[in-house]
Short mmCIF file of C-alpha atoms in Angstrom, two decimals:
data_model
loop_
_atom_site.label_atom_id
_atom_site.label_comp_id
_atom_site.label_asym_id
_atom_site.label_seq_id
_atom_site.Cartn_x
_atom_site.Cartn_y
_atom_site.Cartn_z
CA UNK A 1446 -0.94 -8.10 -10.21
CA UNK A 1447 0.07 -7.31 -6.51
CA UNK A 1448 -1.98 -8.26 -4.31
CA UNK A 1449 0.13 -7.50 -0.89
CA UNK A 1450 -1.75 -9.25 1.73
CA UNK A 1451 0.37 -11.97 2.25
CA UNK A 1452 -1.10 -15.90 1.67
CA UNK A 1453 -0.57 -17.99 5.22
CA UNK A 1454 -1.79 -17.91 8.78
CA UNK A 1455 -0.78 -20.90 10.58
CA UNK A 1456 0.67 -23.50 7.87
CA UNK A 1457 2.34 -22.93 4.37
CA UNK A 1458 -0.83 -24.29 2.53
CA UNK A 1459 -3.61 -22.64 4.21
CA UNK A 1460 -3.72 -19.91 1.95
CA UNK A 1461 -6.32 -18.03 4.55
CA UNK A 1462 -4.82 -14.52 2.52
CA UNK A 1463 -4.72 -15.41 -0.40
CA UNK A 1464 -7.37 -14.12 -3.09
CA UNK A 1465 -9.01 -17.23 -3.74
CA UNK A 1466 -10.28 -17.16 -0.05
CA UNK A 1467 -11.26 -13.86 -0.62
CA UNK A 1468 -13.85 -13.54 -3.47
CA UNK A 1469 -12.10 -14.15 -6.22
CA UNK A 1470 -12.21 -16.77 -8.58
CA UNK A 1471 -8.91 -16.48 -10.89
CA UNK A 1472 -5.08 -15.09 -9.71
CA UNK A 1473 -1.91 -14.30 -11.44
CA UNK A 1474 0.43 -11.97 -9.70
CA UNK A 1475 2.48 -11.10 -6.45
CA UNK A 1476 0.74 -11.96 -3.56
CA UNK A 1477 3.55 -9.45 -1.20
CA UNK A 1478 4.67 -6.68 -1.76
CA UNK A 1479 7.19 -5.12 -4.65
CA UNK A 1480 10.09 -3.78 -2.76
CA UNK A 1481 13.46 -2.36 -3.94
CA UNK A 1482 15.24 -5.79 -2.86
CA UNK A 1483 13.41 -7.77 -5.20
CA UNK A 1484 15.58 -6.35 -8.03
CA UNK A 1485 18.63 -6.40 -5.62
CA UNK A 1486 19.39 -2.38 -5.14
CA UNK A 1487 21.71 -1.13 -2.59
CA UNK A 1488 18.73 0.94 -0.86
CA UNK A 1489 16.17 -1.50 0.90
CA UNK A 1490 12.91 0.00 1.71
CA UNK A 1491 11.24 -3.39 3.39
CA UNK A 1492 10.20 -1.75 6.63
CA UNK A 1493 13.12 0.03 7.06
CA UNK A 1494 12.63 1.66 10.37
CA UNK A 1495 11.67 -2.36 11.85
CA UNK A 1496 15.04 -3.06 9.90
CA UNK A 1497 17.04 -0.83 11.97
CA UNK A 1498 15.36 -1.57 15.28
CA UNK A 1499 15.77 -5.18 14.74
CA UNK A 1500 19.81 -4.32 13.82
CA UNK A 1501 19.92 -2.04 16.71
CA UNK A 1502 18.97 -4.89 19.32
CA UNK A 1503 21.41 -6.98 17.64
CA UNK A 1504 24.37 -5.25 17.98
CA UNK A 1505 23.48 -4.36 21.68
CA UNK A 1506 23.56 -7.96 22.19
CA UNK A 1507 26.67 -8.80 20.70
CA UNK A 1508 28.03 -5.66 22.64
CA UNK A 1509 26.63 -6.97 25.85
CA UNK A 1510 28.36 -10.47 25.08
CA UNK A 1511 31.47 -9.14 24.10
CA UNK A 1512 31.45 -7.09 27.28
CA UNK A 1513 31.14 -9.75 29.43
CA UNK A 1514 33.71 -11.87 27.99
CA UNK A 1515 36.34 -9.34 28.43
CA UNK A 1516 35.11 -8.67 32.03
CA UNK A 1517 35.17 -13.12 32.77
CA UNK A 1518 38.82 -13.14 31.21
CA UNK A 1519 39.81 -10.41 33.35
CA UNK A 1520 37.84 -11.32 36.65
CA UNK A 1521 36.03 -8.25 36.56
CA UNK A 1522 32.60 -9.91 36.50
CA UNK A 1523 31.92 -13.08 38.82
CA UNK A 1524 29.59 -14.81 35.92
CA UNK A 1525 29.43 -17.98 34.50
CA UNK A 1526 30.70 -19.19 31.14
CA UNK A 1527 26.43 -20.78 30.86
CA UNK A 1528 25.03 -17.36 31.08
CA UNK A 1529 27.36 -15.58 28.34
CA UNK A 1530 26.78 -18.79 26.02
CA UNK A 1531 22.90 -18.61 26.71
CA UNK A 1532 23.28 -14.83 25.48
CA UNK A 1533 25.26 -14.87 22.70
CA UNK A 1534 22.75 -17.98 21.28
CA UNK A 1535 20.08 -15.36 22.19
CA UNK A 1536 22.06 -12.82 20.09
CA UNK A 1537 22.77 -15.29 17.23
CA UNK A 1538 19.27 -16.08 17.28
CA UNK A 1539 17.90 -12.73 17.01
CA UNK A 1540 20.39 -12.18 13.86
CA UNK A 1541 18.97 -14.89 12.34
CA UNK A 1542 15.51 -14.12 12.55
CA UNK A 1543 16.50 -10.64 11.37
CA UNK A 1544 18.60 -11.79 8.54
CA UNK A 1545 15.66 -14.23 7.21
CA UNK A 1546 13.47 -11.56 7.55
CA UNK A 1547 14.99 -9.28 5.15
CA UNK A 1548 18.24 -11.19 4.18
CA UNK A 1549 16.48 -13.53 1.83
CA UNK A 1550 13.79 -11.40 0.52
CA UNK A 1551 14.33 -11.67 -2.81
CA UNK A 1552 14.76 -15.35 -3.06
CA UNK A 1553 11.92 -16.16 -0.82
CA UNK A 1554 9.50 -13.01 -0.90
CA UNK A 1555 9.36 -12.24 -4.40
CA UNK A 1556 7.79 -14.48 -6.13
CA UNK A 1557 4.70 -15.01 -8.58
CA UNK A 1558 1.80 -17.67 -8.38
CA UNK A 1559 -1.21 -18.74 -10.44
CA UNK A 1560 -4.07 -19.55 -8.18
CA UNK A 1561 -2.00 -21.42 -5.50
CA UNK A 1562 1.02 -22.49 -7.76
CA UNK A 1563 3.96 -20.23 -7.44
CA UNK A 1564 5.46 -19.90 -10.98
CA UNK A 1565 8.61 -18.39 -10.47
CA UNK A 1566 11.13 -17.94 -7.50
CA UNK A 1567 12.48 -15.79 -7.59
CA UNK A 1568 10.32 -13.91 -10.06
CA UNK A 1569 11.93 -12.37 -13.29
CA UNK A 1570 11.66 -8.58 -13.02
CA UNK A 1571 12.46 -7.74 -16.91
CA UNK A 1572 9.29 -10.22 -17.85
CA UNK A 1573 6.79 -9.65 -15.14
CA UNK A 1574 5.34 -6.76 -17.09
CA UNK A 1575 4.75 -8.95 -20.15
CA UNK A 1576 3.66 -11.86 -17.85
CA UNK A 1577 0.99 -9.80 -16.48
CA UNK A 1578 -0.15 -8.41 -19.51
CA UNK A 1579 -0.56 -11.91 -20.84
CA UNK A 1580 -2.63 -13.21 -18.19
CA UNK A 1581 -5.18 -10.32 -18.76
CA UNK A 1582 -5.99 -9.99 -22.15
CA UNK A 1583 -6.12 -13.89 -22.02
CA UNK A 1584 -8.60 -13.97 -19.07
CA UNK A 1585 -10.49 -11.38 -20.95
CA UNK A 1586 -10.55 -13.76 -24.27
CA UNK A 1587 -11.77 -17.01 -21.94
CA UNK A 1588 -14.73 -14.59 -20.10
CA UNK A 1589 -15.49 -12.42 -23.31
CA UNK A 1590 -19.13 -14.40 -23.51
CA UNK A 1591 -20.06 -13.75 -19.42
CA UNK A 1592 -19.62 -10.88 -17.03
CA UNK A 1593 -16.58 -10.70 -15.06
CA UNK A 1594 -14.63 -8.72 -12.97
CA UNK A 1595 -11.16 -8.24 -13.80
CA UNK A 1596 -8.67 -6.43 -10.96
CA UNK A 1597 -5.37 -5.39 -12.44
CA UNK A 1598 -3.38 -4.06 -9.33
CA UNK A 1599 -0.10 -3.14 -11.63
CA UNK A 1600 3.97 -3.48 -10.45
CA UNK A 1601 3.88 0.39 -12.11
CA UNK A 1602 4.58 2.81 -10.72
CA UNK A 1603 6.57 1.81 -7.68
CA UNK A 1604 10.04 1.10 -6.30
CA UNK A 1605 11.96 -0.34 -7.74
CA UNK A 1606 10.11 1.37 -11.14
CA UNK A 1607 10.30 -1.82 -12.91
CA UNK A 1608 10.35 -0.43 -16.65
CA UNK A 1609 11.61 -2.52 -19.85
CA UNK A 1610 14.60 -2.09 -22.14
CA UNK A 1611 11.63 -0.61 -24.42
CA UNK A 1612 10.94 2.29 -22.67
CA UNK A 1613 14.09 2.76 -20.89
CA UNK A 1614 14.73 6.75 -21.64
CA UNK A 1615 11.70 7.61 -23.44
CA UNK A 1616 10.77 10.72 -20.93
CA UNK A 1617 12.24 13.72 -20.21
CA UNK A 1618 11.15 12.80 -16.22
CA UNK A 1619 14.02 10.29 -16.17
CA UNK A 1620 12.78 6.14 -14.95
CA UNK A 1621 9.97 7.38 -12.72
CA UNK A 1622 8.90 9.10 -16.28
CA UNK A 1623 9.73 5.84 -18.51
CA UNK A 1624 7.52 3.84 -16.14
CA UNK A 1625 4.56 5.98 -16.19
CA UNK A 1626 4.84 5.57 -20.17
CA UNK A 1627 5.17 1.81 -19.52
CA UNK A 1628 1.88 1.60 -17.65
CA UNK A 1629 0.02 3.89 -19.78
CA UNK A 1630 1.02 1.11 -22.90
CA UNK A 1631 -0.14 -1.72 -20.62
CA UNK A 1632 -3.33 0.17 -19.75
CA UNK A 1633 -3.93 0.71 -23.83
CA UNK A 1634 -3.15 -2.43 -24.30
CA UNK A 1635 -6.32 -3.88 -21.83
CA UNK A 1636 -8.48 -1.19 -23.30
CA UNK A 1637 -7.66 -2.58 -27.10
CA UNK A 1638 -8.55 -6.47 -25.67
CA UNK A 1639 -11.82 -4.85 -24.57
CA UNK A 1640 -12.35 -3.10 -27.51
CA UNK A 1641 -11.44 -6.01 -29.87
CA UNK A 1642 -13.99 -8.46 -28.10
CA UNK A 1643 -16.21 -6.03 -28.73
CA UNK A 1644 -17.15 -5.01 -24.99
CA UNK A 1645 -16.21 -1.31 -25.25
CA UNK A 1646 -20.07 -0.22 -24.59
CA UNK A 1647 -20.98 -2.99 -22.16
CA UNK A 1648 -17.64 -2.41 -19.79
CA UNK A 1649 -17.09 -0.18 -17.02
CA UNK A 1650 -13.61 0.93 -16.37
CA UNK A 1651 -12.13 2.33 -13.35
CA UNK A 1652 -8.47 3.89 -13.18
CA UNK A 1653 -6.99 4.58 -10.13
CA UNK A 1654 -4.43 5.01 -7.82
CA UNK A 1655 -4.11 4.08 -4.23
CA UNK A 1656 -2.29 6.94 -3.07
CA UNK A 1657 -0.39 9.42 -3.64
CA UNK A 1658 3.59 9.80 -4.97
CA UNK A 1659 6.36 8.30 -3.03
CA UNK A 1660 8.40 11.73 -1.79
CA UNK A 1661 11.22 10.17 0.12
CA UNK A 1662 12.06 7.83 -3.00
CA UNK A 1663 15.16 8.37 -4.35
CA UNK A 1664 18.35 7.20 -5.98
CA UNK A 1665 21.20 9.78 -5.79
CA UNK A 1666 19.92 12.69 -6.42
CA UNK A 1667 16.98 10.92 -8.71
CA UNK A 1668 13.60 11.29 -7.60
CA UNK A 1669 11.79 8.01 -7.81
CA UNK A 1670 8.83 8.44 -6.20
CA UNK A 1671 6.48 11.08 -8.35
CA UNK A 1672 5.38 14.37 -8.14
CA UNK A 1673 1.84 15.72 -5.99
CA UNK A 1674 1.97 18.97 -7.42
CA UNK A 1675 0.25 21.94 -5.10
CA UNK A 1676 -0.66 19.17 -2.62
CA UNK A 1677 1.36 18.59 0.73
CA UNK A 1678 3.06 15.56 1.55
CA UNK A 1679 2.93 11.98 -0.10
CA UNK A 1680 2.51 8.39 0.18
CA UNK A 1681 2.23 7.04 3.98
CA UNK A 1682 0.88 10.22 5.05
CA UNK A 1683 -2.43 10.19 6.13
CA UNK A 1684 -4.18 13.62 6.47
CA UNK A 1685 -1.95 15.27 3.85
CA UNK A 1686 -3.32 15.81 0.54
CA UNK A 1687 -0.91 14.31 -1.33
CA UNK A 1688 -0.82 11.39 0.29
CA UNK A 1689 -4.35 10.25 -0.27
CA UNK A 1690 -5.67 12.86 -3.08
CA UNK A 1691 -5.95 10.84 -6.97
CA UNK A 1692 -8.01 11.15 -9.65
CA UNK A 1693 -10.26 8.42 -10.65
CA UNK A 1694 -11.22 8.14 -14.62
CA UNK A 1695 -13.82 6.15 -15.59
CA UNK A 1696 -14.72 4.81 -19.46
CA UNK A 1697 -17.99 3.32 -20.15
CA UNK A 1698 -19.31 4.55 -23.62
CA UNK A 1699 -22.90 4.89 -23.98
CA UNK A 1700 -23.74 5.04 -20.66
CA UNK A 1701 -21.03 7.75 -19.24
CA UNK A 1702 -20.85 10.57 -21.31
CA UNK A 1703 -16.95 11.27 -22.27
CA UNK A 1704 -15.22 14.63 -21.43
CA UNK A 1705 -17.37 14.71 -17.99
CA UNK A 1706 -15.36 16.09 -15.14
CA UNK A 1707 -16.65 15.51 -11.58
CA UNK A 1708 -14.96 18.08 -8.48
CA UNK A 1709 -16.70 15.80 -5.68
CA UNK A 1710 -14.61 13.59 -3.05
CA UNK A 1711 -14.89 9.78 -3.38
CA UNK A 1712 -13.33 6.89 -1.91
CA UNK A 1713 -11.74 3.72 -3.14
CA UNK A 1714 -14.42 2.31 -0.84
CA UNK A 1715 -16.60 2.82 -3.08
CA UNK A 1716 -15.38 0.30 -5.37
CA UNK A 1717 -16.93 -2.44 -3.68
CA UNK A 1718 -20.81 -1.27 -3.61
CA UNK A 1719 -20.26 0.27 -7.34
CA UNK A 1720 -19.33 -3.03 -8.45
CA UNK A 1721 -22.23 -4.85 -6.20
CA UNK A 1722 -24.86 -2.30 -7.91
CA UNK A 1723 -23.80 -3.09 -11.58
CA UNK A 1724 -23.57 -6.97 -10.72
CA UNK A 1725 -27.35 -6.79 -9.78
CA UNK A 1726 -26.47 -7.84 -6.34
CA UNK A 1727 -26.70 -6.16 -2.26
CA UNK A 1728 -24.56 -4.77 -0.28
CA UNK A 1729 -25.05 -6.12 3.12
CA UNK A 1730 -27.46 -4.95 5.37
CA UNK A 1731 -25.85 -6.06 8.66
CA UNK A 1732 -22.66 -3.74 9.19
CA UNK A 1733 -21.90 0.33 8.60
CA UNK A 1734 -19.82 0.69 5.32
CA UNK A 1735 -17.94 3.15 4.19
CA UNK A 1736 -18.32 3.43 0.65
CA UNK A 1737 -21.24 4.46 -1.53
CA UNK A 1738 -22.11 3.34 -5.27
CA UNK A 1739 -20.61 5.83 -7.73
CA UNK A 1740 -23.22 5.60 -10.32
CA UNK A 1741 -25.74 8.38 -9.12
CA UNK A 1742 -22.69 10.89 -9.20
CA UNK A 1743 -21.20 9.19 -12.66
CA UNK A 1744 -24.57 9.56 -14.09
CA UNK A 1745 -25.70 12.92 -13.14
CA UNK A 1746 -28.36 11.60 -11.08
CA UNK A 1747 -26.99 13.70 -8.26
CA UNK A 1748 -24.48 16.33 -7.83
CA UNK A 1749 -22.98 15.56 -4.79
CA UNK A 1750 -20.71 13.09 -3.72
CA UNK A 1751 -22.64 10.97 -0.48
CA UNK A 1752 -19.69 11.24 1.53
CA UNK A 1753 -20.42 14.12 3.90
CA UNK A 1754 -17.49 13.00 5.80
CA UNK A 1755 -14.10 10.92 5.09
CA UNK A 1756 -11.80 9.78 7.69
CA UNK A 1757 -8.50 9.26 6.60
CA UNK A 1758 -5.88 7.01 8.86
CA UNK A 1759 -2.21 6.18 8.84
CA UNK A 1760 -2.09 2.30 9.97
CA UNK A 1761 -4.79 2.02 13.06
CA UNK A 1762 -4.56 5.77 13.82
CA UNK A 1763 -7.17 8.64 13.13
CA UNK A 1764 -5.08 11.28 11.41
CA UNK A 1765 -7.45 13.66 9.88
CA UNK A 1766 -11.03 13.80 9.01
CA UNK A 1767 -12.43 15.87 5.90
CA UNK A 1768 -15.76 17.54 5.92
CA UNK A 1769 -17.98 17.83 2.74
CA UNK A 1770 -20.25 20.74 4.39
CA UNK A 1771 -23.75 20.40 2.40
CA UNK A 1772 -25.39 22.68 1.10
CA UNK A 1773 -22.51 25.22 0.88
CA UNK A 1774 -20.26 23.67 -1.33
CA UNK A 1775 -16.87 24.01 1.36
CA UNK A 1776 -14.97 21.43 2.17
CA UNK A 1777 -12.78 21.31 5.52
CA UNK A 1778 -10.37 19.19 7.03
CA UNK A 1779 -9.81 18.84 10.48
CA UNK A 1780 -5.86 17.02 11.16
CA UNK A 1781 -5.36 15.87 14.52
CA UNK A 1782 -1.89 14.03 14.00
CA UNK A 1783 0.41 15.24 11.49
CA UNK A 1784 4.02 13.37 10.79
CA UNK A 1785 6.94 15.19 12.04
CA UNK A 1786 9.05 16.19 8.63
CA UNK A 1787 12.83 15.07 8.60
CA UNK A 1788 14.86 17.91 8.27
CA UNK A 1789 11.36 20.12 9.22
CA UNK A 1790 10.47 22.06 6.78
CA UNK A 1791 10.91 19.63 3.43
CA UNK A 1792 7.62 17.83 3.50
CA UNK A 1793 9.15 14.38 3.65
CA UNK A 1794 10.47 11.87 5.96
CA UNK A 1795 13.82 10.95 4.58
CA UNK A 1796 15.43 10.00 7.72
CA UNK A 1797 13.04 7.36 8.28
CA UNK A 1798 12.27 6.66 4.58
CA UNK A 1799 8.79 6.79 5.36
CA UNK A 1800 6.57 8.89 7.65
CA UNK A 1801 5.29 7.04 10.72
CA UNK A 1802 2.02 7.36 12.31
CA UNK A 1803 2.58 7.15 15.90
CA UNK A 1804 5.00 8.00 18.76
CA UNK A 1805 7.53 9.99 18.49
CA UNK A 1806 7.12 10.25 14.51
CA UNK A 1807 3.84 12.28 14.87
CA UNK A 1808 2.93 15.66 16.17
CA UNK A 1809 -0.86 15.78 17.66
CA UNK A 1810 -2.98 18.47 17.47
CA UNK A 1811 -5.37 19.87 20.24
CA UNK A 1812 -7.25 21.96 18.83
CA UNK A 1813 -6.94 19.86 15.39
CA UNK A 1814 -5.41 22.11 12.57
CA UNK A 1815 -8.16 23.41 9.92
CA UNK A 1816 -7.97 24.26 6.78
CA UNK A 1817 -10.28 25.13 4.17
CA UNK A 1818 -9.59 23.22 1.11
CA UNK A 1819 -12.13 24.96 -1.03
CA UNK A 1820 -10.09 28.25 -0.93
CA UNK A 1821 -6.33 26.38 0.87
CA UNK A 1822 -6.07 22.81 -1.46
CA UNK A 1823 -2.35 23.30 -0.19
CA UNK A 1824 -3.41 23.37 3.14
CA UNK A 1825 -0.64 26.56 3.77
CA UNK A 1826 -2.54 28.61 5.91
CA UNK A 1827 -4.32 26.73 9.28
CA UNK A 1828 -7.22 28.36 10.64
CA UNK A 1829 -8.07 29.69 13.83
CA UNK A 1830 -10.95 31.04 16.08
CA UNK A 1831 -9.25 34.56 15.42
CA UNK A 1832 -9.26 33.88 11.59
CA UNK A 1833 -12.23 32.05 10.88
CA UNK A 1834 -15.50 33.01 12.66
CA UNK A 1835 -16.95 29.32 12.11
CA UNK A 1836 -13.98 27.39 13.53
CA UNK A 1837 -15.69 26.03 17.12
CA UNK A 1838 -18.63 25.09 14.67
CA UNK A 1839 -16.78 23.40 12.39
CA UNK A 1840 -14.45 21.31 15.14
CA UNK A 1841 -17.35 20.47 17.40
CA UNK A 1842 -18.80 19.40 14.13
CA UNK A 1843 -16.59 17.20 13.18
CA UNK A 1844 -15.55 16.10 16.52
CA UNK A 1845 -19.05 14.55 16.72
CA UNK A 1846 -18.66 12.85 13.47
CA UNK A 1847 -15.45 10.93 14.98
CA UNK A 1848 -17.41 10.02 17.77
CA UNK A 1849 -20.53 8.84 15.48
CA UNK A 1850 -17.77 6.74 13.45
CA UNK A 1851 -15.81 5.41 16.35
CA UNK A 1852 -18.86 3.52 17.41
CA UNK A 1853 -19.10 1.45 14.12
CA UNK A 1854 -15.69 0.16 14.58
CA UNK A 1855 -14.47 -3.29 15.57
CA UNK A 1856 -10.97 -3.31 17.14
CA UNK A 1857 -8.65 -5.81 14.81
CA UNK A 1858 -4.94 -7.26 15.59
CA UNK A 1859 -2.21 -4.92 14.68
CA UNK A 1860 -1.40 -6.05 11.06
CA UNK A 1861 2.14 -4.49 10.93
CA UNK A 1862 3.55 -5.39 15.05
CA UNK A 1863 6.90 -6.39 15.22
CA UNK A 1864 5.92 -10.59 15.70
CA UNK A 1865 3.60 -10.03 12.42
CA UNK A 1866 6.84 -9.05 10.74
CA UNK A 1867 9.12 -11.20 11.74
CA UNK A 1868 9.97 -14.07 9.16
CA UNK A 1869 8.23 -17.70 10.11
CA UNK A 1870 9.41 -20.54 8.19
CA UNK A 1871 6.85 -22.72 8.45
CA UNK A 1872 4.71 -19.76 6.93
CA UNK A 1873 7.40 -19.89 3.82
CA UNK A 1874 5.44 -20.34 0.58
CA UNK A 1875 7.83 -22.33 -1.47
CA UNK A 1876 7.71 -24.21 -4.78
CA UNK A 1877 10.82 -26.67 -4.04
CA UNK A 1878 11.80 -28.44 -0.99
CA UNK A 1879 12.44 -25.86 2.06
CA UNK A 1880 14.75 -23.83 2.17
CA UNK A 1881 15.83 -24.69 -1.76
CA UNK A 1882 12.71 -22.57 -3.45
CA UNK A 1883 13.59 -22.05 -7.33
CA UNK A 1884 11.36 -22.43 -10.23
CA UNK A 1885 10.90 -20.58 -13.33
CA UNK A 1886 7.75 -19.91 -15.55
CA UNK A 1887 9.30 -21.83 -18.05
CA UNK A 1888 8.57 -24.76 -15.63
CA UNK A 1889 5.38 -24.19 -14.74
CA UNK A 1890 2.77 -24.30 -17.53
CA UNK A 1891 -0.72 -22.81 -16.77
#
């Protein structure tokens, strides 16, 4: 499915992103992003703030250059033809690395590989989701004998809501609706190939989301992007609870006991040293990790979820950090950045399409806002010293918990800087001779 971390670092075939570097052994899927230009919509989403920045600078260049043109025909400025020629290359320049950027996208971005093959360029929307279906149930079939590990990271349910001429209008919640029904048949679907190799009672499966839905989303006066209930804000966010509150459901007959519900806060993290526990293997020993096996909680061996505290960040910046006070069963959350809602009071970021996390964008917080999400999940009412008797507690508390976790970090390149998103050719994956990329499945047999 998508895997979204890209494939090159320094040459188109060094692959140092792509998921055969990184663990695994098998991969059919989109190794960027799914973005609303990939199906060719009027509304591009692609970093649409860097868009606009980038189209910004450009059009101050070409207004600089036209400027000075006018002012060398009419002898108001004494410069030379060499320097207005150097800056309007500059400008054309800049244009064209914008353009590439976002221009092409959906010739050159979206695109499908097998292992390091790309299969089609661009990729077929209307037969992705039977494409990745296929590849599935059929690596299920070839690894029904041996353990494996199967990650499906699904197209559903985002932007552009991919959804088939099968389930076009089936719900009453309009496409956003009619994918969700899409991706529950797919999920079926994997749980009848597991079923029908008979590995119901020896597989674990976890279902999950990776945030929450997509507020500023929206087509006309259709919302696209989901609905997070009593929960504040949404995807991007990353204090608010809905951005970052999901459920997780797990099947494993046998061994988990059905109809089990579990109120305890857990972590995607915790994905990795679930899966390392069932493999027989060891997490290592040599760094701080944030994520703790689930099968204590999942079995009833304990009660409580190990994370006494989870910090929750939008990009490289420490938005909020929730507290899992034991031994009294209340959970706080301490926010010291919230985004700044566009207009204010909607909950969203629709001028920006997307809330940032920095800047301008943000509001910080000094004291940090506090809520009590035992009794406030909505996280209406912030506390105070005046309100709550234990609020110093609870902030130095926490505030020494930052400090505790700040000390286990190791500082990493900005993923998402300006230079990190602008296109590089020589980066291009391609399956045809640059810049003429075009294959189709059909073309490309596994």
């Amino acid at each position: 499915g998508k895997w979204h971390m890209g494939v090159n670092c320094k040459t188109r075939h060094d692959h140092c992103h792509h998921p055969l570097n990184h663990g695994f052994g098998y991969f059919y899927g989109m190794p960027f992003t799914l973005v609303n230009e990939c199906q060719g919509t009027d509304d591009p989403e692609l970093a649409k703030s860097l868009q606009d920045t980038y189209w910004f600078y450009t059009e101050m260049i070409i207004l600089a250059v036209f400027t000075l043109v006018i002012g060398k025909l009419a002898n108001i400025f004494p410069i030379k033809w060499k320097i207005i020629i150097c800056l309007g290359i500059c400008g054309l320049l800049h244009f064209i690395s914008w353009f590439s950027s976002y221009g092409f996208t959906k010739y050159w971005n979206c695109i499908l590989m097998r292992n390091h093959d790309i299969t089609e360029q661009p990729m077929d929307l209307q037969k992705t989701t039977s494409n990745m279906l296929k590849e599935a149930i059929t690596f299920i079939e070839r690894n029904k004998h041996r353990p494996f590990l199967l990650f499906v990271s699904l197209l559903h349910v985002h932007t552009p809501l991919i959804t088939t001429e099968k389930f076009q209008g089936r719900s009453r919640h309009g496409l956003y609706g009619d994918n969700i029904e899409e991706m529950d048949w797919m999920v079926g679907k994997l749980l009848d190939a597991i079923d029908k190799e008979g590995l119901k009672n020896t597989t674990f499966i976890y279902f999950a989301s990776d945030h929450g839905g997509f507020l500023e989303a929206h087509r006309g006066n259709s919302q696209l992007g989901g609905w997070n209930g009593i929960y504040k804000g949404g995807k991007g966010m990353g204090g608010w609870e809905g951005g970052i509150r999901v459920p997780g459901i797990v099947r494993w007959p046998e061994v988990l006991p059905a109809g089990t519900a579990i109120d305890e806060p857990t972590s995607l993290m915790d994905i990795y040293p679930t899966i390392v526990q069932l493999a027989g293997g060891v997490v290592p020993q040599d760094r701080i990790l944030d994520g703790h096996t689930l099968l204590p909680l999942l079995r009833g061996a304990v009660q409580h979820s190990r994370h006494e505290f989870l910090f929750h960040y939008c990009g490289v910046f420490l938005h909020a950090v929730r507290w899992h006070q034991k031994g009294s069963g209340t959970v706080w959350k301490a926010h010291y950045a919230t985004p700044v809602f566009q207009p204010e009071a909607s909950g969203a970021c629709f001028r920006t399409g997307i809330c940032q996390c920095f800047g301008d964008g943000v509001t910080h917080h000094d004291p940090p806002l506090l809520f009590n999400l035992s009794q406030d999940p909505s996280e209406a009412n912030p506390l105070s010293a005046d309100t709550e008797p234990l609020f110093d507690l609870v902030v130095r508390r926490i505030g020494r918990a930052v400090e505790e976790h700040r000390k286990t970090l190791t500082p990493v390149p900005q993923q998402l800087s300006p230079y990190n998103n602008i296109w590089k050719p020589w980066l291009q994956p391609c399956c045809g001779t640059f810049p003429f990329c075009w294959c189709h499945e059909e073309n490309n047999k596994a």
